[in-house]
PDB file of C-alpha atoms in Angstrom:
ATOM      1  CA  GLN Z   1      68.985 -44.669 -34.752  1.00 62.00           C
ATOM      2  CA  LYS Z   2      68.874 -41.044 -35.347  1.00 70.00           C
ATOM      3  CA  GLU Z   3      66.419 -39.804 -38.273  1.00 86.00           C
ATOM      4  CA  VAL Z   4      68.772 -37.960 -39.983  1.00 91.00           C
ATOM      5  CA  GLU Z   5      72.618 -38.831 -39.737  1.00 92.00           C
ATOM      6  CA  GLN Z   6      75.338 -36.832 -40.692  1.00 94.00           C
ATOM      7  CA  ASN Z   7      79.051 -36.480 -39.992  1.00 90.00           C
ATOM      8  CA  SER Z   8      79.604 -33.668 -37.717  1.00 88.00           C
ATOM      9  CA  GLY Z   9      83.248 -32.975 -39.086  1.00 89.00           C
ATOM     10  CA  PRO Z  10      85.076 -30.602 -39.107  1.00 95.00           C
ATOM     11  CA  LEU Z  11      85.642 -31.719 -42.934  1.00 96.00           C
ATOM     12  CA  SER Z  12      88.962 -29.845 -43.836  1.00 97.00           C
ATOM     13  CA  VAL Z  13      89.688 -29.445 -47.596  1.00 97.00           C
ATOM     14  CA  PRO Z  14      92.165 -27.093 -49.682  1.00 97.00           C
ATOM     15  CA  GLU Z  15      90.930 -24.273 -51.736  1.00 97.00           C
ATOM     16  CA  GLY Z  16      89.805 -25.705 -55.213  1.00 97.00           C
ATOM     17  CA  ALA Z  17      89.155 -28.794 -53.905  1.00 97.00           C
ATOM     18  CA  ILE Z  18      86.083 -30.912 -54.046  1.00 97.00           C
ATOM     19  CA  ALA Z  19      84.367 -31.525 -50.423  1.00 97.00           C
ATOM     20  CA  SER Z  20      81.896 -34.291 -50.188  1.00 97.00           C
ATOM     21  CA  LEU Z  21      79.159 -34.023 -47.557  1.00 97.00           C
ATOM     22  CA  ASN Z  22      76.853 -37.411 -47.039  1.00 96.00           C
ATOM     23  CA  CYS Z  23      73.677 -38.221 -45.424  1.00 96.00           C
ATOM     24  CA  THR Z  24      71.374 -41.108 -44.866  1.00 95.00           C
ATOM     25  CA  TYR Z  25      68.174 -40.863 -43.328  1.00 92.00           C
ATOM     26  CA  SER Z  26      65.431 -43.648 -41.626  1.00 89.00           C
ATOM     27  CA  ASP Z  27      62.425 -42.859 -42.972  1.00 85.00           C
ATOM     28  CA  ARG Z  28      61.484 -44.362 -46.561  1.00 85.00           C
ATOM     29  CA  GLY Z  29      58.608 -41.972 -46.659  1.00 83.00           C
ATOM     30  CA  SER Z  30      60.607 -38.933 -47.471  1.00 85.00           C
ATOM     31  CA  GLN Z  31      60.620 -37.851 -50.684  1.00 84.00           C
ATOM     32  CA  SER Z  32      62.016 -34.246 -50.774  1.00 88.00           C
ATOM     33  CA  PHE Z  33      65.214 -33.529 -49.662  1.00 92.00           C
ATOM     34  CA  PHE Z  34      67.057 -30.603 -48.982  1.00 94.00           C
ATOM     35  CA  TRP Z  35      70.514 -29.150 -47.970  1.00 96.00           C
ATOM     36  CA  TYR Z  36      70.708 -25.900 -45.946  1.00 97.00           C
ATOM     37  CA  ARG Z  37      73.750 -23.912 -45.220  1.00 98.00           C
ATOM     38  CA  GLN Z  38      74.412 -22.183 -42.228  1.00 98.00           C
ATOM     39  CA  TYR Z  39      77.221 -19.626 -41.484  1.00 97.00           C
ATOM     40  CA  SER Z  40      78.474 -19.389 -37.713  1.00 95.00           C
ATOM     41  CA  GLY Z  41      75.680 -17.579 -35.814  1.00 94.00           C
ATOM     42  CA  LYS Z  42      73.643 -17.155 -38.949  1.00 97.00           C
ATOM     43  CA  SER Z  43      70.608 -18.874 -39.687  1.00 97.00           C
ATOM     44  CA  PRO Z  44      70.230 -21.674 -42.191  1.00 97.00           C
ATOM     45  CA  GLU Z  45      69.605 -20.813 -45.756  1.00 96.00           C
ATOM     46  CA  LEU Z  46      68.587 -23.334 -48.534  1.00 94.00           C
ATOM     47  CA  ILE Z  47      71.600 -24.055 -51.177  1.00 95.00           C
ATOM     48  CA  MET Z  48      70.100 -27.284 -52.908  1.00 93.00           C
ATOM     49  CA  SER Z  49      66.827 -29.289 -53.458  1.00 92.00           C
ATOM     50  CA  ILE Z  50      66.377 -32.881 -54.917  1.00 93.00           C
ATOM     51  CA  TYR Z  51      63.473 -34.976 -55.725  1.00 89.00           C
ATOM     52  CA  SER Z  52      64.439 -37.614 -57.753  1.00 88.00           C
ATOM     53  CA  ASN Z  53      67.338 -40.515 -57.878  1.00 90.00           C
ATOM     54  CA  GLY Z  54      69.972 -39.421 -59.354  1.00 93.00           C
ATOM     55  CA  ASP Z  55      72.260 -36.222 -59.607  1.00 94.00           C
ATOM     56  CA  LYS Z  56      71.217 -32.407 -59.663  1.00 95.00           C
ATOM     57  CA  GLU Z  57      73.712 -29.588 -60.302  1.00 96.00           C
ATOM     58  CA  ASP Z  58      73.316 -26.127 -59.514  1.00 95.00           C
ATOM     59  CA  GLY Z  59      76.770 -24.170 -60.292  1.00 96.00           C
ATOM     60  CA  ARG Z  60      79.499 -25.603 -58.309  1.00 97.00           C
ATOM     61  CA  PHE Z  61      76.909 -27.605 -56.409  1.00 97.00           C
ATOM     62  CA  THR Z  62      75.889 -30.892 -56.969  1.00 97.00           C
ATOM     63  CA  ALA Z  63      73.050 -33.246 -54.715  1.00 96.00           C
ATOM     64  CA  GLN Z  64      73.273 -36.968 -55.242  1.00 96.00           C
ATOM     65  CA  LEU Z  65      70.227 -39.046 -53.792  1.00 94.00           C
ATOM     66  CA  ASN Z  66      69.841 -42.625 -53.723  1.00 93.00           C
ATOM     67  CA  LYS Z  67      66.202 -43.634 -52.132  1.00 90.00           C
ATOM     68  CA  ALA Z  68      66.926 -47.236 -52.193  1.00 92.00           C
ATOM     69  CA  SER Z  69      69.857 -46.635 -49.987  1.00 92.00           C
ATOM     70  CA  GLN Z  70      68.704 -43.941 -48.179  1.00 93.00           C
ATOM     71  CA  TYR Z  71      71.392 -41.865 -48.750  1.00 94.00           C
ATOM     72  CA  VAL Z  72      71.685 -38.022 -49.793  1.00 96.00           C
ATOM     73  CA  SER Z  73      74.890 -36.221 -50.391  1.00 97.00           C
ATOM     74  CA  LEU Z  74      76.266 -32.779 -51.588  1.00 97.00           C
ATOM     75  CA  LEU Z  75      79.201 -32.256 -53.725  1.00 97.00           C
ATOM     76  CA  ILE Z  76      81.056 -28.748 -53.524  1.00 97.00           C
ATOM     77  CA  ARG Z  77      83.276 -28.121 -56.463  1.00 98.00           C
ATOM     78  CA  ASP Z  78      86.036 -25.767 -56.583  1.00 98.00           C
ATOM     79  CA  SER Z  79      85.457 -25.457 -53.077  1.00 98.00           C
ATOM     80  CA  GLN Z  80      86.316 -21.493 -51.592  1.00 97.00           C
ATOM     81  CA  PRO Z  81      86.906 -20.334 -48.000  1.00 97.00           C
ATOM     82  CA  SER Z  82      83.510 -18.326 -48.281  1.00 97.00           C
ATOM     83  CA  ASP Z  83      82.453 -22.012 -48.216  1.00 98.00           C
ATOM     84  CA  SER Z  84      83.239 -22.741 -44.618  1.00 98.00           C
ATOM     85  CA  ALA Z  85      79.819 -23.468 -42.843  1.00 98.00           C
ATOM     86  CA  THR Z  86      77.959 -26.023 -40.972  1.00 97.00           C
ATOM     87  CA  TYR Z  87      75.522 -28.030 -44.085  1.00 98.00           C
ATOM     88  CA  LEU Z  88      72.309 -29.548 -42.869  1.00 97.00           C
ATOM     89  CA  CYS Z  89      70.401 -32.200 -44.670  1.00 95.00           C
ATOM     90  CA  ALA Z  90      66.856 -32.198 -43.816  1.00 93.00           C
ATOM     91  CA  PRO Z  91      64.639 -34.737 -45.407  1.00 91.00           C
ATOM     92  CA  ARG Z  92      60.857 -33.834 -45.739  1.00 86.00           C
ATOM     93  CA  MET Z  93      58.181 -36.325 -45.950  1.00 74.00           C
ATOM     94  CA  ASP Z  94      55.604 -35.176 -48.495  1.00 67.00           C
ATOM     95  CA  SER Z  95      52.651 -36.205 -45.908  1.00 66.00           C
ATOM     96  CA  SER Z  96      53.547 -33.763 -43.498  1.00 69.00           C
ATOM     97  CA  TYR Z  97      55.480 -31.064 -44.658  1.00 71.00           C
ATOM     98  CA  LYS Z  98      57.699 -31.454 -41.386  1.00 78.00           C
ATOM     99  CA  LEU Z  99      61.574 -30.740 -42.322  1.00 84.00           C
ATOM    100  CA  ILE Z 100      63.668 -33.330 -40.124  1.00 86.00           C
ATOM    101  CA  PHE Z 101      67.261 -31.598 -39.924  1.00 91.00           C
ATOM    102  CA  GLY Z 102      70.128 -33.646 -39.637  1.00 92.00           C
ATOM    103  CA  SER Z 103      73.012 -32.099 -36.747  1.00 93.00           C
ATOM    104  CA  GLY Z 104      75.122 -31.006 -39.777  1.00 95.00           C
ATOM    105  CA  THR Z 105      78.596 -31.281 -41.428  1.00 96.00           C
ATOM    106  CA  ARG Z 106      80.946 -28.672 -40.444  1.00 97.00           C
ATOM    107  CA  LEU Z 107      83.291 -27.649 -43.520  1.00 97.00           C
ATOM    108  CA  LEU Z 108      86.555 -25.657 -43.357  1.00 97.00           C
ATOM    109  CA  VAL Z 109      88.205 -25.022 -46.622  1.00 97.00           C
ATOM    110  CA  ARG Z 110      91.744 -24.145 -45.870  1.00 96.00           C
ATOM    111  CA  PRO Z 111      92.864 -21.213 -48.174  1.00 94.00           C
TER     112      PRO Z 111
ATOM    113  CA  ASP H   1      60.300  -7.441 -48.066  1.00 64.00           C
ATOM    114  CA  ALA H   2      62.007  -7.696 -44.861  1.00 81.00           C
ATOM    115  CA  GLY H   3      62.192 -11.360 -44.448  1.00 94.00           C
ATOM    116  CA  VAL H   4      61.165 -13.282 -41.500  1.00 97.00           C
ATOM    117  CA  ILE H   5      61.100 -10.829 -38.228  1.00 98.00           C
ATOM    118  CA  GLN H   6      62.119 -12.053 -34.698  1.00 98.00           C
ATOM    119  CA  SER H   7      62.140 -10.559 -31.870  1.00 97.00           C
ATOM    120  CA  PRO H   8      64.042 -10.170 -29.681  1.00 97.00           C
ATOM    121  CA  ARG H   9      67.313 -10.580 -30.860  1.00 97.00           C
ATOM    122  CA  HIS H  10      68.770 -11.759 -27.259  1.00 97.00           C
ATOM    123  CA  GLU H  11      67.018 -12.501 -24.123  1.00 97.00           C
ATOM    124  CA  VAL H  12      68.409 -13.519 -20.952  1.00 97.00           C
ATOM    125  CA  THR H  13      66.084 -14.024 -17.776  1.00 97.00           C
ATOM    126  CA  GLU H  14      66.217 -16.372 -14.489  1.00 97.00           C
ATOM    127  CA  MET H  15      64.647 -19.426 -14.072  1.00 97.00           C
ATOM    128  CA  GLY H  16      61.112 -19.456 -13.375  1.00 97.00           C
ATOM    129  CA  GLN H  17      60.475 -16.346 -15.348  1.00 97.00           C
ATOM    130  CA  GLU H  18      57.998 -16.459 -18.214  1.00 97.00           C
ATOM    131  CA  VAL H  19      59.757 -15.801 -21.784  1.00 98.00           C
ATOM    132  CA  THR H  20      57.901 -14.826 -24.862  1.00 98.00           C
ATOM    133  CA  LEU H  21      59.315 -15.132 -28.391  1.00 98.00           C
ATOM    134  CA  ARG H  22      57.673 -13.152 -31.476  1.00 98.00           C
ATOM    135  CA  CYS H  23      57.667 -13.946 -35.132  1.00 98.00           C
ATOM    136  CA  LYS H  24      56.376 -12.038 -38.271  1.00 98.00           C
ATOM    137  CA  PRO H  25      56.211 -14.326 -41.351  1.00 97.00           C
ATOM    138  CA  ILE H  26      56.939 -13.262 -44.667  1.00 96.00           C
ATOM    139  CA  SER H  27      53.846 -11.481 -46.031  1.00 95.00           C
ATOM    140  CA  GLY H  28      51.377 -14.231 -48.176  1.00 93.00           C
ATOM    141  CA  HIS H  29      53.680 -17.120 -46.339  1.00 94.00           C
ATOM    142  CA  ASP H  30      50.902 -19.646 -45.005  1.00 93.00           C
ATOM    143  CA  TYR H  31      53.432 -21.982 -43.331  1.00 93.00           C
ATOM    144  CA  LEU H  32      54.941 -20.692 -39.819  1.00 95.00           C
ATOM    145  CA  PHE H  33      57.582 -23.082 -38.213  1.00 94.00           C
ATOM    146  CA  TRP H  34      59.160 -22.491 -34.860  1.00 96.00           C
ATOM    147  CA  TYR H  35      62.663 -24.563 -34.460  1.00 96.00           C
ATOM    148  CA  ARG H  36      65.397 -24.485 -31.552  1.00 97.00           C
ATOM    149  CA  GLN H  37      69.083 -24.944 -32.233  1.00 97.00           C
ATOM    150  CA  THR H  38      71.238 -26.349 -29.648  1.00 95.00           C
ATOM    151  CA  MET H  39      74.953 -27.757 -30.237  1.00 90.00           C
ATOM    152  CA  MET H  40      73.483 -31.155 -28.806  1.00 88.00           C
ATOM    153  CA  ARG H  41      70.068 -31.791 -30.077  1.00 89.00           C
ATOM    154  CA  GLY H  42      70.698 -29.417 -33.367  1.00 91.00           C
ATOM    155  CA  LEU H  43      67.882 -27.871 -34.978  1.00 93.00           C
ATOM    156  CA  GLU H  44      64.655 -29.806 -33.987  1.00 92.00           C
ATOM    157  CA  LEU H  45      60.923 -28.444 -35.301  1.00 92.00           C
ATOM    158  CA  LEU H  46      59.087 -27.608 -32.223  1.00 95.00           C
ATOM    159  CA  ILE H  47      55.485 -27.068 -33.989  1.00 94.00           C
ATOM    160  CA  TYR H  48      54.123 -25.590 -37.115  1.00 93.00           C
ATOM    161  CA  PHE H  49      51.210 -23.856 -38.583  1.00 94.00           C
ATOM    162  CA  ASN H  50      49.370 -23.351 -41.472  1.00 93.00           C
ATOM    163  CA  ASN H  51      46.908 -20.816 -41.941  1.00 94.00           C
ATOM    164  CA  ASN H  52      46.995 -19.760 -38.247  1.00 95.00           C
ATOM    165  CA  VAL H  53      46.298 -23.099 -37.097  1.00 95.00           C
ATOM    166  CA  PRO H  54      48.906 -25.297 -35.089  1.00 95.00           C
ATOM    167  CA  ILE H  55      49.238 -28.404 -37.088  1.00 91.00           C
ATOM    168  CA  ASP H  56      51.385 -30.436 -35.436  1.00 90.00           C
ATOM    169  CA  ASP H  57      52.909 -29.571 -31.822  1.00 93.00           C
ATOM    170  CA  SER H  58      54.385 -33.375 -31.539  1.00 91.00           C
ATOM    171  CA  GLY H  59      58.246 -31.343 -30.712  1.00 91.00           C
ATOM    172  CA  MET H  60      56.991 -28.980 -27.991  1.00 94.00           C
ATOM    173  CA  PRO H  61      59.343 -30.484 -25.054  1.00 87.00           C
ATOM    174  CA  GLU H  62      56.674 -30.263 -22.531  1.00 86.00           C
ATOM    175  CA  ASP H  63      53.880 -28.070 -21.252  1.00 91.00           C
ATOM    176  CA  ARG H  64      55.872 -25.332 -20.233  1.00 95.00           C
ATOM    177  CA  PHE H  65      56.067 -24.312 -24.210  1.00 97.00           C
ATOM    178  CA  SER H  66      53.023 -22.801 -25.779  1.00 97.00           C
ATOM    179  CA  ALA H  67      52.728 -21.425 -29.234  1.00 98.00           C
ATOM    180  CA  LYS H  68      49.979 -19.244 -30.912  1.00 97.00           C
ATOM    181  CA  MET H  69      49.551 -17.917 -34.023  1.00 98.00           C
ATOM    182  CA  PRO H  70      46.590 -14.887 -33.658  1.00 97.00           C
ATOM    183  CA  ASN H  71      46.678 -13.795 -36.960  1.00 95.00           C
ATOM    184  CA  ALA H  72      48.668 -14.349 -40.508  1.00 95.00           C
ATOM    185  CA  SER H  73      51.413 -12.023 -39.314  1.00 95.00           C
ATOM    186  CA  PHE H  74      52.136 -12.742 -36.113  1.00 97.00           C
ATOM    187  CA  SER H  75      53.282 -15.786 -33.619  1.00 98.00           C
ATOM    188  CA  THR H  76      54.537 -16.393 -30.301  1.00 98.00           C
ATOM    189  CA  LEU H  77      56.241 -18.923 -28.273  1.00 98.00           C
ATOM    190  CA  LYS H  78      56.010 -18.647 -24.658  1.00 98.00           C
ATOM    191  CA  ILE H  79      57.872 -20.377 -22.049  1.00 97.00           C
ATOM    192  CA  GLN H  80      56.564 -20.602 -18.776  1.00 97.00           C
ATOM    193  CA  PRO H  81      58.125 -21.331 -16.126  1.00 96.00           C
ATOM    194  CA  SER H  82      61.733 -21.115 -17.864  1.00 96.00           C
ATOM    195  CA  GLU H  83      64.426 -23.400 -17.141  1.00 96.00           C
ATOM    196  CA  PRO H  84      68.463 -23.586 -17.820  1.00 97.00           C
ATOM    197  CA  ARG H  85      67.792 -26.090 -20.251  1.00 95.00           C
ATOM    198  CA  ASP H  86      65.625 -24.339 -22.472  1.00 97.00           C
ATOM    199  CA  SER H  87      68.787 -22.119 -23.269  1.00 97.00           C
ATOM    200  CA  ALA H  88      69.049 -22.414 -27.271  1.00 97.00           C
ATOM    201  CA  VAL H  89      68.952 -20.105 -29.896  1.00 98.00           C
ATOM    202  CA  TYR H  90      65.013 -19.995 -31.174  1.00 98.00           C
ATOM    203  CA  PHE H  91      64.421 -19.662 -35.144  1.00 98.00           C
ATOM    204  CA  CYS H  92      61.203 -18.639 -36.614  1.00 97.00           C
ATOM    205  CA  ALA H  93      60.691 -19.750 -40.243  1.00 96.00           C
ATOM    206  CA  SER H  94      58.051 -19.326 -43.026  1.00 95.00           C
ATOM    207  CA  SER H  95      57.040 -20.870 -46.169  1.00 92.00           C
ATOM    208  CA  PHE H  96      54.546 -20.748 -48.840  1.00 90.00           C
ATOM    209  CA  GLY H  97      52.327 -23.374 -49.433  1.00 78.00           C
ATOM    210  CA  VAL H  98      54.471 -26.855 -50.080  1.00 63.00           C
ATOM    211  CA  GLY H  99      57.022 -25.025 -51.554  1.00 56.00           C
ATOM    212  CA  GLU H 100      60.687 -26.066 -50.800  1.00 67.00           C
ATOM    213  CA  LYS H 101      62.265 -23.360 -49.512  1.00 86.00           C
ATOM    214  CA  LEU H 102      62.272 -21.940 -45.681  1.00 92.00           C
ATOM    215  CA  PHE H 103      62.793 -18.871 -44.749  1.00 95.00           C
ATOM    216  CA  PHE H 104      64.540 -18.194 -41.323  1.00 97.00           C
ATOM    217  CA  GLY H 105      64.453 -15.403 -39.411  1.00 97.00           C
ATOM    218  CA  SER H 106      67.627 -14.202 -37.526  1.00 97.00           C
ATOM    219  CA  GLY H 107      66.567 -16.301 -34.509  1.00 98.00           C
ATOM    220  CA  THR H 108      66.435 -15.424 -30.834  1.00 98.00           C
ATOM    221  CA  GLN H 109      69.385 -16.487 -28.667  1.00 98.00           C
ATOM    222  CA  LEU H 110      67.639 -17.319 -25.486  1.00 98.00           C
ATOM    223  CA  SER H 111      69.943 -17.573 -22.006  1.00 98.00           C
ATOM    224  CA  VAL H 112      68.218 -18.591 -18.662  1.00 97.00           C
ATOM    225  CA  LEU H 113      70.403 -18.695 -15.727  1.00 96.00           C
TER     226      LEU H 113
END
């Protein structure tokens, strides 16, 4: 079993729709969770972090965490073509500061 | 600040040659990470440093890979000898303390022929 699992996609949604990106992780010691966005040919950049069970909202982005189910998700409301990118889920064990990245979900937002 | 600076941006070399990748972290950051990204394996952590000291090198694939951080503003990742399977994008990233945000460099696209 991979440490971090993400559907590779592509996930295709129309402009204005809600995009839902999911991630499961195997290490129950993970306490911090991050979502990075990576445009083609570019480096990853942080867009959201979440530490507690529940939802965290930041603009059009909402991160959801369920530690009991070892599940974290990212919702993008009012999706724009500029949101088309690969989204990487990255849990971190606070004991080691190691960020383990999932393989990413490619999102395509159709105009 | 110019961000994390990596060089070279592209490197093409022949199998068996030595390759050295360079990284200048953001000033004041005390953690430095080296990642490798391929289509097959995604983004893999190779090694990370705290205050110039290697903390975890368990991701380094084999003895052909080595990394150093002689001071707070410079790190190198060396591959000797290089092999075609080392072809990938190598990213350097830095962060401040246990700060959540990793700042990535632009990466080095390595092609070993």
